[in-house]
Amino acid sequence: MKMVLASGNQGKLTELKTMLAHLNIEVLSLADYPEMPETVEDGHSFESNAQKKAREAAEYTGLLALADDSGLEVDFLNGQPGVHSARFAGEPKDDAANNEKLLQLLKGLPWEKRTARFRCVIAICTPAGEMYTADGSCAGFILEQSRGDGGFGYDPLFYVPQYDKTFAELTMEEKNKISHRGIALKKAVQILERIKEGLIR
């Protein structure tokens, strides 16, 4: 069974392959389809963006497609950057610039007001156009400076008290247990298992 991840992000591809190892599903990514037009993420929610990416990838490749849209919601910023997380500091996407903008907006803010959460919605679209979704979230705090060399995006700034670490300091195993994407992926894996067994189409 083949599936395409509607992303060229190698970090996401590695996480997904790890989570799906037991299902014996060959996972391709958009790096395998360089000629596919980029999906315009113009939705106003993580769900609408994820569904659009999954649908377009399934239509283009003829394969089962999985897409996620995820981002950081900072309470002090009324949920920003939200769906604009990847391009918070403008075009082109730049993790370092996004993190720097976030730090500047929260400069001097006391610890108790630095609450935030990562949210993720995963959409799975079959070649026939059937759509399924799964979601996950993880709460934490935004540090005043980066810590850790792992992960990507806002991971070096996102601190989770239960581990006393940032996402960038967690091992892949630790991160998959508690992360927004890890939680959503566990639910998505259950959907994929049912699709593979023919229980849903």
PDB file of N, CA, C and O in Angstrom, residues 1-5 20 23-28 32-33 61-66 125-127 192 195-196:
ATOM      1  N   MET A   1       0.851  -1.197   0.000  1.00  0.00           N
ATOM      2  CA  MET A   1       0.000   0.000   0.000  1.00  0.00           C
ATOM      3  C   MET A   1       0.883   1.242   0.000  1.00  0.00           C
ATOM      4  O   MET A   1       1.850   1.328   0.748  1.00  0.00           O
ATOM      5  N   LYS A   2       0.546   2.189  -0.865  1.00  0.00           N
ATOM      6  CA  LYS A   2       1.295   3.437  -0.954  1.00  0.00           C
ATOM      7  C   LYS A   2       0.448   4.609  -0.476  1.00  0.00           C
ATOM      8  O   LYS A   2      -0.764   4.610  -0.628  1.00  0.00           O
ATOM      9  N   MET A   3       1.130   5.590   0.089  1.00  0.00           N
ATOM     10  CA  MET A   3       0.450   6.794   0.537  1.00  0.00           C
ATOM     11  C   MET A   3       1.383   7.969   0.296  1.00  0.00           C
ATOM     12  O   MET A   3       2.611   7.815   0.375  1.00  0.00           O
ATOM     13  N   VAL A   4       0.816   9.127   0.024  1.00  0.00           N
ATOM     14  CA  VAL A   4       1.641  10.308  -0.153  1.00  0.00           C
ATOM     15  C   VAL A   4       1.383  11.306   0.975  1.00  0.00           C
ATOM     16  O   VAL A   4       0.232  11.557   1.346  1.00  0.00           O
ATOM     17  N   LEU A   5       2.462  11.807   1.553  1.00  0.00           N
ATOM     18  CA  LEU A   5       2.381  12.877   2.529  1.00  0.00           C
ATOM     19  C   LEU A   5       2.388  14.181   1.754  1.00  0.00           C
ATOM     20  O   LEU A   5       3.325  14.452   1.000  1.00  0.00           O
ATOM     21  N   LEU A  20       4.260   5.014  11.264  1.00  0.00           N
ATOM     22  CA  LEU A  20       3.573   4.057  10.396  1.00  0.00           C
ATOM     23  C   LEU A  20       4.392   2.791  10.114  1.00  0.00           C
ATOM     24  O   LEU A  20       3.984   1.955   9.317  1.00  0.00           O
ATOM     25  N   LEU A  23       2.695  -0.598   9.944  1.00  0.00           N
ATOM     26  CA  LEU A  23       1.604  -0.817   8.987  1.00  0.00           C
ATOM     27  C   LEU A  23       2.090  -1.259   7.603  1.00  0.00           C
ATOM     28  O   LEU A  23       1.285  -1.623   6.752  1.00  0.00           O
ATOM     29  N   ASN A  24       3.405  -1.210   7.404  1.00  0.00           N
ATOM     30  CA  ASN A  24       3.971  -1.604   6.109  1.00  0.00           C
ATOM     31  C   ASN A  24       3.355  -0.800   4.962  1.00  0.00           C
ATOM     32  O   ASN A  24       2.971  -1.343   3.926  1.00  0.00           O
ATOM     33  N   ILE A  25       3.253   0.517   5.186  1.00  0.00           N
ATOM     34  CA  ILE A  25       2.764   1.432   4.150  1.00  0.00           C
ATOM     35  C   ILE A  25       3.963   2.203   3.603  1.00  0.00           C
ATOM     36  O   ILE A  25       4.737   2.782   4.367  1.00  0.00           O
ATOM     37  N   GLU A  26       4.125   2.183   2.293  1.00  0.00           N
ATOM     38  CA  GLU A  26       5.202   2.954   1.670  1.00  0.00           C
ATOM     39  C   GLU A  26       4.776   4.414   1.621  1.00  0.00           C
ATOM     40  O   GLU A  26       3.755   4.745   1.022  1.00  0.00           O
ATOM     41  N   VAL A  27       5.548   5.278   2.270  1.00  0.00           N
ATOM     42  CA  VAL A  27       5.183   6.687   2.355  1.00  0.00           C
ATOM     43  C   VAL A  27       6.034   7.518   1.404  1.00  0.00           C
ATOM     44  O   VAL A  27       7.255   7.561   1.520  1.00  0.00           O
ATOM     45  N   LEU A  28       5.378   8.151   0.453  1.00  0.00           N
ATOM     46  CA  LEU A  28       6.032   9.090  -0.448  1.00  0.00           C
ATOM     47  C   LEU A  28       5.752  10.506   0.045  1.00  0.00           C
ATOM     48  O   LEU A  28       4.920  10.711   0.934  1.00  0.00           O
ATOM     49  N   ASP A  32       8.709  13.635  -4.119  1.00  0.00           N
ATOM     50  CA  ASP A  32       8.642  12.641  -5.194  1.00  0.00           C
ATOM     51  C   ASP A  32       7.789  13.119  -6.367  1.00  0.00           C
ATOM     52  O   ASP A  32       7.731  12.444  -7.405  1.00  0.00           O
ATOM     53  N   TYR A  33       7.117  14.258  -6.206  1.00  0.00           N
ATOM     54  CA  TYR A  33       6.262  14.827  -7.253  1.00  0.00           C
ATOM     55  C   TYR A  33       6.597  16.311  -7.426  1.00  0.00           C
ATOM     56  O   TYR A  33       5.763  17.187  -7.171  1.00  0.00           O
ATOM     57  N   THR A  61      -1.987  12.585  -7.445  1.00  0.00           N
ATOM     58  CA  THR A  61      -1.182  11.355  -7.442  1.00  0.00           C
ATOM     59  C   THR A  61      -2.005  10.091  -7.652  1.00  0.00           C
ATOM     60  O   THR A  61      -1.457   9.061  -8.030  1.00  0.00           O
ATOM     61  N   GLY A  62      -3.311  10.163  -7.366  1.00  0.00           N
ATOM     62  CA  GLY A  62      -4.139   8.969  -7.426  1.00  0.00           C
ATOM     63  C   GLY A  62      -3.909   8.028  -6.256  1.00  0.00           C
ATOM     64  O   GLY A  62      -4.351   6.875  -6.265  1.00  0.00           O
ATOM     65  N   LEU A  63      -3.223   8.531  -5.231  1.00  0.00           N
ATOM     66  CA  LEU A  63      -2.925   7.724  -4.045  1.00  0.00           C
ATOM     67  C   LEU A  63      -3.697   8.237  -2.830  1.00  0.00           C
ATOM     68  O   LEU A  63      -4.207   9.355  -2.825  1.00  0.00           O
ATOM     69  N   LEU A  64      -3.759   7.406  -1.813  1.00  0.00           N
ATOM     70  CA  LEU A  64      -4.219   7.850  -0.510  1.00  0.00           C
ATOM     71  C   LEU A  64      -3.286   8.981  -0.078  1.00  0.00           C
ATOM     72  O   LEU A  64      -2.065   8.872  -0.223  1.00  0.00           O
ATOM     73  N   ALA A  65      -3.848  10.076   0.413  1.00  0.00           N
ATOM     74  CA  ALA A  65      -3.012  11.232   0.763  1.00  0.00           C
ATOM     75  C   ALA A  65      -3.280  11.684   2.189  1.00  0.00           C
ATOM     76  O   ALA A  65      -4.419  11.660   2.662  1.00  0.00           O
ATOM     77  N   LEU A  66      -2.208  12.067   2.859  1.00  0.00           N
ATOM     78  CA  LEU A  66      -2.307  12.580   4.229  1.00  0.00           C
ATOM     79  C   LEU A  66      -1.660  13.951   4.272  1.00  0.00           C
ATOM     80  O   LEU A  66      -0.569  14.152   3.737  1.00  0.00           O
ATOM     81  N   CYS A 125      -7.262  11.785   2.741  1.00  0.00           N
ATOM     82  CA  CYS A 125      -8.189  11.743   1.616  1.00  0.00           C
ATOM     83  C   CYS A 125      -7.890  10.516   0.766  1.00  0.00           C
ATOM     84  O   CYS A 125      -6.735  10.277   0.399  1.00  0.00           O
ATOM     85  N   THR A 126      -8.910   9.735   0.478  1.00  0.00           N
ATOM     86  CA  THR A 126      -8.744   8.555  -0.372  1.00  0.00           C
ATOM     87  C   THR A 126      -8.787   8.970  -1.841  1.00  0.00           C
ATOM     88  O   THR A 126      -9.274  10.063  -2.163  1.00  0.00           O
ATOM     89  N   PRO A 127      -8.293   8.122  -2.751  1.00  0.00           N
ATOM     90  CA  PRO A 127      -8.372   8.447  -4.175  1.00  0.00           C
ATOM     91  C   PRO A 127      -9.813   8.684  -4.646  1.00  0.00           C
ATOM     92  O   PRO A 127     -10.040   9.412  -5.603  1.00  0.00           O
ATOM     93  N   LEU A 192      -6.021   4.944   9.309  1.00  0.00           N
ATOM     94  CA  LEU A 192      -5.309   4.253   8.233  1.00  0.00           C
ATOM     95  C   LEU A 192      -5.394   2.732   8.384  1.00  0.00           C
ATOM     96  O   LEU A 192      -5.494   2.013   7.393  1.00  0.00           O
ATOM     97  N   ILE A 195      -8.724   1.766   7.057  1.00  0.00           N
ATOM     98  CA  ILE A 195      -8.741   1.854   5.594  1.00  0.00           C
ATOM     99  C   ILE A 195      -8.023   0.643   5.000  1.00  0.00           C
ATOM    100  O   ILE A 195      -8.508   0.009   4.059  1.00  0.00           O
ATOM    101  N   LYS A 196      -6.854   0.308   5.576  1.00  0.00           N
ATOM    102  CA  LYS A 196      -6.069  -0.805   5.045  1.00  0.00           C
ATOM    103  C   LYS A 196      -6.814  -2.128   5.185  1.00  0.00           C
ATOM    104  O   LYS A 196      -6.723  -3.010   4.332  1.00  0.00           O
TER     105      LYS A 196
END
